[in-house]
Coordinates of C-alpha atoms and ligand atoms in Angstrom, one line a residue:
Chain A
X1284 CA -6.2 12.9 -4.9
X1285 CA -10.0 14.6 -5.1
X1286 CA -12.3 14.5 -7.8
X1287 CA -15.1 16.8 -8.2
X1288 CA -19.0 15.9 -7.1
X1289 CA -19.6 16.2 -10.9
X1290 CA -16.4 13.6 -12.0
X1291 CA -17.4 10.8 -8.9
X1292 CA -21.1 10.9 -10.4
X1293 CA -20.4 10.6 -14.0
X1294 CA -18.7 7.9 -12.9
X1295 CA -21.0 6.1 -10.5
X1296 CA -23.5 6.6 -12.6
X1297 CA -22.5 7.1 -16.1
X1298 CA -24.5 8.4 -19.0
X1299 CA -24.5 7.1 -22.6
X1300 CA -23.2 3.6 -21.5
X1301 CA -23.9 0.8 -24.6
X1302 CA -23.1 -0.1 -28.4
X1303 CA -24.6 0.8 -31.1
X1304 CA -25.6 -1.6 -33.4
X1305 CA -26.4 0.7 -36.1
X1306 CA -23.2 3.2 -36.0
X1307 CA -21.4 4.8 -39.1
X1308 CA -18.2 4.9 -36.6
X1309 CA -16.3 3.0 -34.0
X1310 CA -13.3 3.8 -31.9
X1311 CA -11.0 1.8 -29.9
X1312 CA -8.0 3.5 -28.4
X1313 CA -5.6 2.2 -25.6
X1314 CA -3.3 4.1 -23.2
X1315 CA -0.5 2.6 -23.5
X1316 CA 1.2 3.7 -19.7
X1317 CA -2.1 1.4 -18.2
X1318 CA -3.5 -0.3 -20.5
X1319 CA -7.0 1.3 -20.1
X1320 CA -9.3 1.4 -22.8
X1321 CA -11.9 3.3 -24.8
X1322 CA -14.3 2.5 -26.8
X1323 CA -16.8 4.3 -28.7
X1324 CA -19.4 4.3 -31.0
X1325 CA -21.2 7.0 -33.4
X1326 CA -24.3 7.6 -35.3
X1327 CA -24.3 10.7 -37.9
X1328 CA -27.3 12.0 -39.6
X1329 CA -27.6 15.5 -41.9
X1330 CA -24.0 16.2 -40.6
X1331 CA -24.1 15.6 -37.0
X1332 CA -23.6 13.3 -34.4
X1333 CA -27.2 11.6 -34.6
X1334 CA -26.1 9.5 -31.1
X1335 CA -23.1 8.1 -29.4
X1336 CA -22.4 5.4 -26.9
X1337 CA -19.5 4.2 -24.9
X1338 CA -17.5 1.2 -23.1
X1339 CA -14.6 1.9 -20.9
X1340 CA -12.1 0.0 -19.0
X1341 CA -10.2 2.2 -16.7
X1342 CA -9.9 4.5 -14.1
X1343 CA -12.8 6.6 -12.1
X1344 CA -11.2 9.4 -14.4
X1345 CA -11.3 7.7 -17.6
X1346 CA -14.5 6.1 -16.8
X1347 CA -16.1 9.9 -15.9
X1348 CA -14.5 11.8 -19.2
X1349 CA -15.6 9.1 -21.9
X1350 CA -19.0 9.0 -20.5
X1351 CA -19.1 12.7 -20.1
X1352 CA -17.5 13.4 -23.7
X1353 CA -19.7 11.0 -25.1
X1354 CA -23.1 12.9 -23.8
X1355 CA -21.6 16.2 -25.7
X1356 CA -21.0 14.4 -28.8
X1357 CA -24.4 13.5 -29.3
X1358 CA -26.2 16.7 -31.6
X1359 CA -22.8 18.2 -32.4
X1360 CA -22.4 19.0 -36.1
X1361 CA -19.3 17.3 -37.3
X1362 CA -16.8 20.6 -37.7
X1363 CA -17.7 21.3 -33.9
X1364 CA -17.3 17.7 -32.4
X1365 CA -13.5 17.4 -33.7
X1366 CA -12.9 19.9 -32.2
X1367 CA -13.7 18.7 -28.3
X1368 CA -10.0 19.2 -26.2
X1369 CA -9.6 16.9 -23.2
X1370 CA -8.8 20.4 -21.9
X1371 CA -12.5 21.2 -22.6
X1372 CA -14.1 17.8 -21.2
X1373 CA -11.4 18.0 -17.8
X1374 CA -12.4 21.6 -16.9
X1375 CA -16.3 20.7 -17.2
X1376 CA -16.2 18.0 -15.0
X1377 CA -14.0 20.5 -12.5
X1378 CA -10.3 19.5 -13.6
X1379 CA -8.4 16.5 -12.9
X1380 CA -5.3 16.1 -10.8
X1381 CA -1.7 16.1 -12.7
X1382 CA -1.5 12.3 -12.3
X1383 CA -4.6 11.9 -14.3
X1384 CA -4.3 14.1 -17.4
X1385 CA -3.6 11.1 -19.4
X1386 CA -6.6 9.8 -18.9
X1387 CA -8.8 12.2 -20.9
X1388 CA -7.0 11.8 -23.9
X1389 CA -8.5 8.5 -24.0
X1390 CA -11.9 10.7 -25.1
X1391 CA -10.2 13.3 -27.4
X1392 CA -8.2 10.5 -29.1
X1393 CA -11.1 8.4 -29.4
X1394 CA -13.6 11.2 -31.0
X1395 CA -11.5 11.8 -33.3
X1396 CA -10.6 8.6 -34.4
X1397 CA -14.1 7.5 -34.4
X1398 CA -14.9 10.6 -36.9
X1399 CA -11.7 10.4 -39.3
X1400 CA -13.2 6.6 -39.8
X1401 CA -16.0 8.4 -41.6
X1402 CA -14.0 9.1 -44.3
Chain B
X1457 CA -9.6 20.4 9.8
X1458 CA -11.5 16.6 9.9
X1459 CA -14.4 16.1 7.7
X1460 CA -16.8 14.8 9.8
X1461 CA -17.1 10.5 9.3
X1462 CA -19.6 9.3 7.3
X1463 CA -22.1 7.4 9.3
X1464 CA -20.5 3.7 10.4
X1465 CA -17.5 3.9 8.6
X1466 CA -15.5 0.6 7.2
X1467 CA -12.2 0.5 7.7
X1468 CA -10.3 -2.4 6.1
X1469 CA -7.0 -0.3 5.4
X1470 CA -5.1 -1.4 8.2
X1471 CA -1.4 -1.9 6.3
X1472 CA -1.8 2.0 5.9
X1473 CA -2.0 2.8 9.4
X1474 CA -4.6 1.6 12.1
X1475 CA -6.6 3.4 14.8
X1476 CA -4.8 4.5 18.4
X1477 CA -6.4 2.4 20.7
X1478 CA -8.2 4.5 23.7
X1479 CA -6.0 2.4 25.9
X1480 CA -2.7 4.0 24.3
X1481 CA -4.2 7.8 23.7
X1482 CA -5.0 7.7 27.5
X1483 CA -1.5 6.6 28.2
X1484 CA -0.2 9.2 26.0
X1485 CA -2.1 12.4 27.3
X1486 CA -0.3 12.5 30.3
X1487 CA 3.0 12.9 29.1
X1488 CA 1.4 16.1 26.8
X1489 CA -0.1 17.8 29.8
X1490 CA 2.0 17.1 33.2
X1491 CA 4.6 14.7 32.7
X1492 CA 6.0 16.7 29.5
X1493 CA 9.7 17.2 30.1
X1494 CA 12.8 16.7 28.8
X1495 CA 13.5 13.6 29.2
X1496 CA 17.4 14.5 29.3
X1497 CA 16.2 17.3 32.5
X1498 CA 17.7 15.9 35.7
X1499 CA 14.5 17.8 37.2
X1500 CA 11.3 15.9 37.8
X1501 CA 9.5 17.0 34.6
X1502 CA 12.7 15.5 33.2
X1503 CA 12.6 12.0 35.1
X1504 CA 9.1 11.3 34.9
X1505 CA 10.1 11.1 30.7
X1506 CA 12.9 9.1 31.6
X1507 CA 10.8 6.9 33.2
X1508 CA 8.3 6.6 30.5
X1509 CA 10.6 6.1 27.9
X1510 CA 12.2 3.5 29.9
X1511 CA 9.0 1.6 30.5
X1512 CA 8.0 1.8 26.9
X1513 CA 11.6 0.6 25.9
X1514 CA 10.6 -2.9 28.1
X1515 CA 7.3 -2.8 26.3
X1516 CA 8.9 -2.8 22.5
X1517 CA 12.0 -5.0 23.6
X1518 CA 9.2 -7.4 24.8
X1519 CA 7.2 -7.7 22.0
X1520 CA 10.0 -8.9 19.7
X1521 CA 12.1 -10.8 22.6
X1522 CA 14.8 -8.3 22.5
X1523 CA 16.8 -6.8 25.9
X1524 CA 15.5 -3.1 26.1
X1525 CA 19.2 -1.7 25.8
X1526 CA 18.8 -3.2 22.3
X1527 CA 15.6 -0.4 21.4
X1528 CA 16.4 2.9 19.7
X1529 CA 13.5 4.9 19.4
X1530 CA 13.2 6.7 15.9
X1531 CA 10.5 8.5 14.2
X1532 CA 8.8 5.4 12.4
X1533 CA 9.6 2.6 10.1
X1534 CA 11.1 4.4 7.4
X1535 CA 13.8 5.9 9.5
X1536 CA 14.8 2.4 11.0
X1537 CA 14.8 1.0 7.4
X1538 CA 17.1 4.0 6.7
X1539 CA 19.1 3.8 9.7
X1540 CA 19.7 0.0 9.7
X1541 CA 20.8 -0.1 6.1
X1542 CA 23.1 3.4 5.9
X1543 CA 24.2 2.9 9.3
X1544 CA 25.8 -0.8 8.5
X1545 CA 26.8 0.6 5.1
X1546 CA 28.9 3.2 6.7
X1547 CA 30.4 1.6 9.5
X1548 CA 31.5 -1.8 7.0
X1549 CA 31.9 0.2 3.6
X1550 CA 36.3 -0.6 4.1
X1551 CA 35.1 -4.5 4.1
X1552 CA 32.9 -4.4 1.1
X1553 CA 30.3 -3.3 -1.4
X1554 CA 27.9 -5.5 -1.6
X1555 CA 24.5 -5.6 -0.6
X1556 CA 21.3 -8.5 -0.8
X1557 CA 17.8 -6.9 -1.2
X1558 CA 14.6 -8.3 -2.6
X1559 CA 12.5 -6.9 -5.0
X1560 CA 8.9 -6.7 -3.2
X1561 CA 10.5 -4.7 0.0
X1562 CA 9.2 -1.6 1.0
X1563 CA 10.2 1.9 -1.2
X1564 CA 12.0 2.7 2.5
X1565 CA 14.5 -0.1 2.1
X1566 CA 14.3 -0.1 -1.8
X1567 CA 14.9 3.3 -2.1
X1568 CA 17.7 3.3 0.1
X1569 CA 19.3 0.8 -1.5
X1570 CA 19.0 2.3 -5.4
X1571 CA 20.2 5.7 -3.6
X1572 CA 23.6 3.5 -3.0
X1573 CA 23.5 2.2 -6.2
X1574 CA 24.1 5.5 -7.4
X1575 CA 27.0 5.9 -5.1
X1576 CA 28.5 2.8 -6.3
X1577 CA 27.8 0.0 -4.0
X1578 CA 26.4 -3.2 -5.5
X1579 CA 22.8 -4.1 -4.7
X1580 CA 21.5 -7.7 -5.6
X1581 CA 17.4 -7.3 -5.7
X1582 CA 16.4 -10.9 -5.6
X1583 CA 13.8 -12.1 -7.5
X1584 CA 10.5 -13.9 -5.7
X1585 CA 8.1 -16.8 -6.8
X1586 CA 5.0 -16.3 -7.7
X1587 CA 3.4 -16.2 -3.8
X1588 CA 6.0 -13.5 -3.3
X1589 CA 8.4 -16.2 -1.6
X1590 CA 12.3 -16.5 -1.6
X1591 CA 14.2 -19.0 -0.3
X1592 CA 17.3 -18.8 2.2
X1593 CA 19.3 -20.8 -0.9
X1594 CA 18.9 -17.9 -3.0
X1595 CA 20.3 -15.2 -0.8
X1596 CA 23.4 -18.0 -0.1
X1597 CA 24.1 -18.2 -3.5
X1598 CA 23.8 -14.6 -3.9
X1599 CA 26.2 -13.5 -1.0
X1600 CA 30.0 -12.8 -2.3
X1601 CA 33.3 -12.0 0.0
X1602 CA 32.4 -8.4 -0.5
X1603 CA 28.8 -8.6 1.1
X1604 CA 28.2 -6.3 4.1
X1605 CA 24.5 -6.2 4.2
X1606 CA 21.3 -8.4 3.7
X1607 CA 18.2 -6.7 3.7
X1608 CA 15.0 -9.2 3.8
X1609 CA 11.3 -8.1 5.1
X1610 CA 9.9 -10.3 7.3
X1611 CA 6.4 -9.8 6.2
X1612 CA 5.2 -7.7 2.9
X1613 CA 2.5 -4.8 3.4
X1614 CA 0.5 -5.7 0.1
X1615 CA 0.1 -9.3 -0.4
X1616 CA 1.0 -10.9 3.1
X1617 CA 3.7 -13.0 2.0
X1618 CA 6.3 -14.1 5.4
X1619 CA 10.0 -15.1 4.5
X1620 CA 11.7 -17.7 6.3
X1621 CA 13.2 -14.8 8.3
X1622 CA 15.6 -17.7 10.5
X1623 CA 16.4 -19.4 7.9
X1624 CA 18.0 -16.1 6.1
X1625 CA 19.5 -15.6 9.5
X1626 CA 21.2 -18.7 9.9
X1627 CA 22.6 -18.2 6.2
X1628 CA 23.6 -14.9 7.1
X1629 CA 25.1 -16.0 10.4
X1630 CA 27.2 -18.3 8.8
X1631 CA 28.8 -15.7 6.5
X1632 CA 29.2 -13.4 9.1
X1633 CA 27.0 -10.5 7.0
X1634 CA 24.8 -8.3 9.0
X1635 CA 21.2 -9.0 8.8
X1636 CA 18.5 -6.5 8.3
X1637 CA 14.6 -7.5 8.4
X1638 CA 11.8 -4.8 7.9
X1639 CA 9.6 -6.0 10.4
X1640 CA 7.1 -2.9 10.0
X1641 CA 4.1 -5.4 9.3
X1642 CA 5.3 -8.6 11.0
X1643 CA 5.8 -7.6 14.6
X1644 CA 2.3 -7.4 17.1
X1645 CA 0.8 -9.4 14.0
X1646 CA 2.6 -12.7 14.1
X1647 CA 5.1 -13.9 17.0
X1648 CA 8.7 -12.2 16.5
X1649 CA 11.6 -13.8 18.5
X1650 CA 14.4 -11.7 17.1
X1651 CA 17.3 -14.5 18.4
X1652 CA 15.2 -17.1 16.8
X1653 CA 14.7 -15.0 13.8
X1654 CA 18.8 -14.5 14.0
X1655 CA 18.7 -10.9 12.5
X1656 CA 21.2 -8.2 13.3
X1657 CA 18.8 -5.2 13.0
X1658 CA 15.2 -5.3 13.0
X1659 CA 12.6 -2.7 12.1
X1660 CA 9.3 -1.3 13.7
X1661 CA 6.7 1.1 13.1
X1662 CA 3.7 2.2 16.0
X1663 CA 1.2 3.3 13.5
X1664 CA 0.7 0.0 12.4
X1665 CA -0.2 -2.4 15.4
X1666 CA -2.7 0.6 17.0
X1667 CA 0.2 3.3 18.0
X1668 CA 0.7 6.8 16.8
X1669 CA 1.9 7.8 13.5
X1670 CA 5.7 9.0 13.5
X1671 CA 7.2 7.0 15.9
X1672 CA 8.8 3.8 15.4
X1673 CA 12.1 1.6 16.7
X1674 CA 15.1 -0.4 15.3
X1675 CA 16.4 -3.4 17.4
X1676 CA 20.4 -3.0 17.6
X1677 CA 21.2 -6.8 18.6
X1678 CA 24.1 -6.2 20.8
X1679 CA 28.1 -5.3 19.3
X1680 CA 26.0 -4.8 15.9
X1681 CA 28.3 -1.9 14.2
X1682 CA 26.0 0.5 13.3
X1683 CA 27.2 4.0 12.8
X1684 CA 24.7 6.5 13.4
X1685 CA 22.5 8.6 10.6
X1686 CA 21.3 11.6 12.9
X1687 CA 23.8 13.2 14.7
X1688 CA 23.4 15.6 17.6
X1689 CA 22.8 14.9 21.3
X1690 CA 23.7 11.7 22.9
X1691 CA 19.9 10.2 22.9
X1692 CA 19.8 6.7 22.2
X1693 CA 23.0 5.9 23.2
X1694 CA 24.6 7.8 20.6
X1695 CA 22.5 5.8 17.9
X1696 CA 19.8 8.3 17.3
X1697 CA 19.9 12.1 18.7
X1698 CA 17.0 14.8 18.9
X1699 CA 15.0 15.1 22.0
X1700 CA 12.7 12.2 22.2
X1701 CA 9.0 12.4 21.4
X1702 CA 7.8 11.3 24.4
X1703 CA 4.2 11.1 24.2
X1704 CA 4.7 9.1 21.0
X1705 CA 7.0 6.6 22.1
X1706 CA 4.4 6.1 25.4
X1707 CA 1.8 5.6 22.4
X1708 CA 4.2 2.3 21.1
X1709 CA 5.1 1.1 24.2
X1710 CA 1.8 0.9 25.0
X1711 CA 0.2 -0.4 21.5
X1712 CA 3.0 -3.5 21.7
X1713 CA 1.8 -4.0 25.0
X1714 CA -1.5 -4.8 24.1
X1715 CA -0.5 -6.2 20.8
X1716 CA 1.7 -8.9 22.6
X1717 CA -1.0 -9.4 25.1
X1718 CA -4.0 -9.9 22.5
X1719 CA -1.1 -11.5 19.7
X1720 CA -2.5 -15.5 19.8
X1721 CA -6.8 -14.0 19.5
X1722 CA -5.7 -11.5 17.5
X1723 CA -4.4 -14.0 15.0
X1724 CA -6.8 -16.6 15.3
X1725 CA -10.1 -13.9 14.9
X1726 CA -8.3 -11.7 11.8
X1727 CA -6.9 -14.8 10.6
X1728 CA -10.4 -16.2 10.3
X1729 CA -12.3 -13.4 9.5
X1730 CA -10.2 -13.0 6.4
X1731 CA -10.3 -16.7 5.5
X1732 CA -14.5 -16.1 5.1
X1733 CA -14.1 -13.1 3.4
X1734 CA -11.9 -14.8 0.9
X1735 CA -14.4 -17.9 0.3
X1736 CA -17.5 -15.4 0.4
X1737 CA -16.1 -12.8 -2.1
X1738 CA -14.7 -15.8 -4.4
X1739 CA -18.4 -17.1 -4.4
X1740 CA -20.0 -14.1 -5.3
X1741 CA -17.4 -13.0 -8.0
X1742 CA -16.3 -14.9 -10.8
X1743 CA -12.6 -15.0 -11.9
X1744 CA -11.3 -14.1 -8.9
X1745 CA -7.6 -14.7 -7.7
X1746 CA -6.1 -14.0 -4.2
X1747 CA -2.2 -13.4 -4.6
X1748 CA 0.2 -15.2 -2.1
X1749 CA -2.3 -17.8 -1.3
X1750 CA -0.4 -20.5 -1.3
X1751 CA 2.8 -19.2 1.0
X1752 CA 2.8 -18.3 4.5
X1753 CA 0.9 -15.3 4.7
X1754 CA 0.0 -12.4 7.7
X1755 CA -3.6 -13.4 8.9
X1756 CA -5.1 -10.1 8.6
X1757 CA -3.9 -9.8 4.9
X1758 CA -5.8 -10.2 1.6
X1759 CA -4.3 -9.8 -1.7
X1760 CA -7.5 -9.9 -4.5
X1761 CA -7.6 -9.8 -8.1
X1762 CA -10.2 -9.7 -10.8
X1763 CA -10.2 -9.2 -14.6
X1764 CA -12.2 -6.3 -16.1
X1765 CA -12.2 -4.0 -13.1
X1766 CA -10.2 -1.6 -12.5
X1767 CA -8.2 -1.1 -8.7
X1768 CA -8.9 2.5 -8.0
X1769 CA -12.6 2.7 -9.7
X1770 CA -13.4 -0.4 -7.4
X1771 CA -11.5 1.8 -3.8
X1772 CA -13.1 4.6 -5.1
X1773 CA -16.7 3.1 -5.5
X1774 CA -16.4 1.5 -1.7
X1775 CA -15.3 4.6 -0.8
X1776 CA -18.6 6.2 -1.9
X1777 CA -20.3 3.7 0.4
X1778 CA -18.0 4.7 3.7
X1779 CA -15.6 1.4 3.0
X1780 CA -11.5 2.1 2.9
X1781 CA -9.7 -0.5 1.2
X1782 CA -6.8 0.4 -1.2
X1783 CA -5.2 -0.8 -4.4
X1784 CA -1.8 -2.0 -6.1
X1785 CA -2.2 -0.2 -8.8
X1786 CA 0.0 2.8 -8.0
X1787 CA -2.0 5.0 -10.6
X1788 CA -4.0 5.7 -7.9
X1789 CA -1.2 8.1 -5.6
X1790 CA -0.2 9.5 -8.8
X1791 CA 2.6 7.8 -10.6
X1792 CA 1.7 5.5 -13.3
X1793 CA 4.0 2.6 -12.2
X1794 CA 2.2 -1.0 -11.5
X1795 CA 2.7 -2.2 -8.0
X1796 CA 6.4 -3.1 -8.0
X1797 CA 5.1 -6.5 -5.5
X1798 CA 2.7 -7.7 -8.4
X1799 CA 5.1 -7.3 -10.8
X1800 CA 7.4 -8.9 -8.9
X1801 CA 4.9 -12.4 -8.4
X1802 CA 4.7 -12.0 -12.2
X1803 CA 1.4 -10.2 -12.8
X1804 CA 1.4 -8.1 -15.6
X1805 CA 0.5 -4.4 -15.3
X1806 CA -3.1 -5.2 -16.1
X1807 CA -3.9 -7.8 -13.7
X1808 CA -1.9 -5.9 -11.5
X1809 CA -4.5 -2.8 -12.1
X1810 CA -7.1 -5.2 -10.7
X1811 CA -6.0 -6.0 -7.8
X1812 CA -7.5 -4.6 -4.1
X1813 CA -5.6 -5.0 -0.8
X1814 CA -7.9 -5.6 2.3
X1815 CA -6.2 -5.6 5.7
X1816 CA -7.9 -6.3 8.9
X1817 CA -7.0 -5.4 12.7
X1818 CA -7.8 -6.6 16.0
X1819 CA -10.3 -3.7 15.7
X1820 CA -12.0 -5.2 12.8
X1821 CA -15.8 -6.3 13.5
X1822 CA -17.6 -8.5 11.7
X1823 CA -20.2 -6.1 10.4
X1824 CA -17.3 -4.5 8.7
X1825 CA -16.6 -7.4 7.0
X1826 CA -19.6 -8.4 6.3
X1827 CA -20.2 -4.8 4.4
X1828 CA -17.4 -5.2 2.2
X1829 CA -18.8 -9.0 1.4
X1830 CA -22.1 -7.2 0.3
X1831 CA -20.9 -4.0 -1.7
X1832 CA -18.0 -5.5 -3.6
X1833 CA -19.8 -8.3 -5.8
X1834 CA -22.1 -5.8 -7.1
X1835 CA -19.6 -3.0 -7.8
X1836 CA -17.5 -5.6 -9.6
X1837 CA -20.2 -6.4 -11.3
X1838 CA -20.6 -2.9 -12.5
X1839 CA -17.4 -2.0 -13.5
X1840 CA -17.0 -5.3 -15.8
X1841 CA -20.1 -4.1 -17.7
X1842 CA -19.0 -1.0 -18.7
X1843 CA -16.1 -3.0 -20.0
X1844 CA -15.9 -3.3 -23.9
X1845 CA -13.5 -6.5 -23.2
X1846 CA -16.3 -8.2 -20.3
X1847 CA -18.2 -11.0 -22.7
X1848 CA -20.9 -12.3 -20.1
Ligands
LIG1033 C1 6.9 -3.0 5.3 C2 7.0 -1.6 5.7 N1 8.1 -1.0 5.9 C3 8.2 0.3 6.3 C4 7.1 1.1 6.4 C5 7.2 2.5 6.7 O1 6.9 2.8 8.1 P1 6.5 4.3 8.5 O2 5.2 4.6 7.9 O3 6.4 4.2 10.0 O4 7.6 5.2 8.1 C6 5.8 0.5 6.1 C7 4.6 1.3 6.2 O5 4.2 2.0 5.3 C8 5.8 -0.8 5.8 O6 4.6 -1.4 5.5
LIG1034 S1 -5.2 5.7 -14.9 FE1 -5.2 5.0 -16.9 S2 -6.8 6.1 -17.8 FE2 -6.8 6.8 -15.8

């Protein structure tokens, strides 16, 4: 299995790592084939994602996307950041082997959990 | 092509595959460049073969106290496993159905024995305690009239753990079943006296004790009815045709060589080595287990475990920092299943996420160890805080 230059350092050094204390939403979602987990946390001002931050326990893969999908979040207007595929966060960070497509989800699911809890 | 190393590599995969000793690639080369015949040619090209193969035979039949004409060279472990079980399957299918199997063997023999499943035989996968241990009363009370097979590893590749091998034997001895035992990891790692160990069939791999990779031998203990799997010439005695790889077999025969040779330091220094590591990573990192502790366990083996970190993010991480170690958690080659050993010891699919396998060699230096020692606590470390479950 290879991951990309892009993937490995997202997740050696990941970006957007915390809580928020101060978020309008949370997010926790599971995979339930490995029990790795997402969970995220959003801050919306005038309509968009004001900031975003993230804990994951998981895989190099899931590890990589959430941090990676959380970074895009941030400054998205609302309509736009619902609409974030796992397609679109795989492919940025150079694809992911078949084996790890589930892994992902965990920060599509999560995004939009997080924003249908807006209400 | 190779990728050239990183500078000063770790290596602490060893229950992959090991290095070929210098000693056994300069045995080898001849039989590439001059000494390459047939080993079936009457000519000279032909004999010198002969005569390697036959020398190599002593070697393996020596390591595991067996009489050479008791050796059939095969392309690696997987093929004896194969062999051993089909081959006894075949020949005693009229007398019975029946076969005894544990759950934590390797996918070589468990595989082999779901693929009879299918085609009706009865398997009995025995369960194991929580060191991965089972107990020569369990396979008794598991053997019916219609047994024609026990299939037991001697040692397990991922946490260590070594049956009572004679024991089992004796058991099976007195039903009058044939006896398989995977020996892929046991054999050149800890002594294997196949009479005392009272098995019918025994199997080997080279890549493992410091051979080449696809070459590998099952001990046929004498008027064991084995019907053959690969048909063809008459190589092996009629137990295993194709023209021998010669080089490769040269390889083994000189790897168990050395392996018998070095077998008492080789125990003493891995089996140490691993015993610091152990009590230096458990200092440095909290909460963590090592599987199979308390059973009798290969010395260059170490099972790990800890909460909060994931296998693959933690092989992948020592990866980046030129240290091979691998993981349980079979997400990692691509299928999703939890190591089917650490389910097996009764570790649920999360724990069993956690968990890294470190194997040493005879190769192994203390530097190496000592890098792993260093790079882990802090990677752990890492991993757990990026954990939305980690309270610390
Ligand atoms: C216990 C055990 N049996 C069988 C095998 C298969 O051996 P080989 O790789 O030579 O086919 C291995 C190695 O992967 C092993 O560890
Ligand atoms: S393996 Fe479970 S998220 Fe990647």
């Amino acid at each position: 299995m290879t991951y990309s230059d892009k993937l490995l350092d997202y997740f050696e050094n990941p970006r957007c790592v915390g809580e928020l204390e101060d978020a309008d939403a949370t997010a926790e979602v599971h995979n339930p084939v490995c029990g790795d987990t997402l969970k995220l946390w959003v801050r919306v001002a005038d309509g968009k994602v004001a900031d975003a931050r993230f804990k994951a326990q998981g895989c190099p893969a899931a590890i990589a996307t959430s941090s990676f999908a959380t970074e895009m979040l941030i400054g998205q207007d609302l309509d736009s950041a619902r609409r974030i595929t796992r397609e679109q966060i795989a492919d940025a960070l150079g694809g992911l082997p078949a084996s790890k497509i589930h892994c992902s989800v965990l920060a599509s699911d999560a995004i939009r959990a997080a924003l249908d809890g807006l209400r | 092509m190779l990728e050239s190393k990183r500078e000063m590599p770790v290596y602490l995969d060893n229950n992959a595959t090991t290095a070929v000793r210098p000693e056994v690639l300069a045995a080898m080369t001849p039989y590439f460049l001059d000494g390459y015949g047939n080993a079936s040619s009457i000519h000279w090209f032909g004999q010198q073969a002969k005569a390697a193969i036959d020398d190599a035979r002593r070697e393996v039949s020596a390591l595991i106290g067996a009489e050479p004409s008791e050796i059939v060279f095969l392309s690696g472990g997987t093929e004896a496993d194969n062999l051993a079980i089909a081959g006894i399957v075949e020949s005693q299918k009229p007398k019975g159905r029946h076969i005894v199997t544990s759950r934590i063997e390797h996918p070589a023999v468990l595989n082999t024995c779901k693929h009879l499943e299918k085609q009706g035989f009865d398997v009995t996968f025995l369960p194991v305690d929580a060191d991965g241990l089972l107990t020569a009363d369990a396979v008794q009370r598991a053997i019916r009239s219609d047994t024609i097979l026990i299939s037991i590893m001697h040692a397990n590749n991922e946490i260590g753990t070594i049956q009572p091998v004679d024991e089992i034997g004796r058991v099976a001895r007195d039903a009058g079943v044939c006896f398989h035992s995977d020996g892929v990891q046991a054999a050149g790692k800890i002594p294997v006296d196949v009479r005392a160990l009272g098995v019918d069939l025994y199997s080997l791999s080279s890549h493992k004790i410091h051979g080449p990779k696809g070459v590998g031998a099952l001990f046929v203990g004498k008027g064991t009815p084995l019907t053959p799997l690969v048909r063809g010439g008459g190589h092996e005695r009629n137990r295993r045709a194709g023209t021998e790889n010669v080089a490769g077999i040269v390889g083994f025969g000189c790897a168990a060589r050395l392996a018998r040779e070095d077998l008492a330091d080789a125990m003493l220094r891995t089996g140490e080595l691993r015993d610091r590591m152990e009590a230096r990573l458990q200092a440095e990192i909290p909460d963590l287990r090592i599987n199979a502790r308390n059973a009798p366990r290969l010395p260059n083996t170490s099972n790990i475990m800890v909460d909060y970190a994931e296998g693959e993010g933690m092989v992948i991480s020592l990866d980046l920092k030129g240290i091979a170690v691998s993981t349980g958690s079979a997400c990692s080659s691509g299928s999703m299943e939890p190591s089917h050993v650490l389910t097996a010891i009764g570790k649920t699919p999360g724990e069993g996420f956690g968990s890294l396998r470190i194997s040493l060699s005879v190769l192994t230096t203390d530097d190496e160890v000592d890098r792993l020692v260093e790079t882990l606590p802090g990677i752990v470390e890492r991993l757990r805080q990026l954990s939305p479950h980690y309270r610390k």
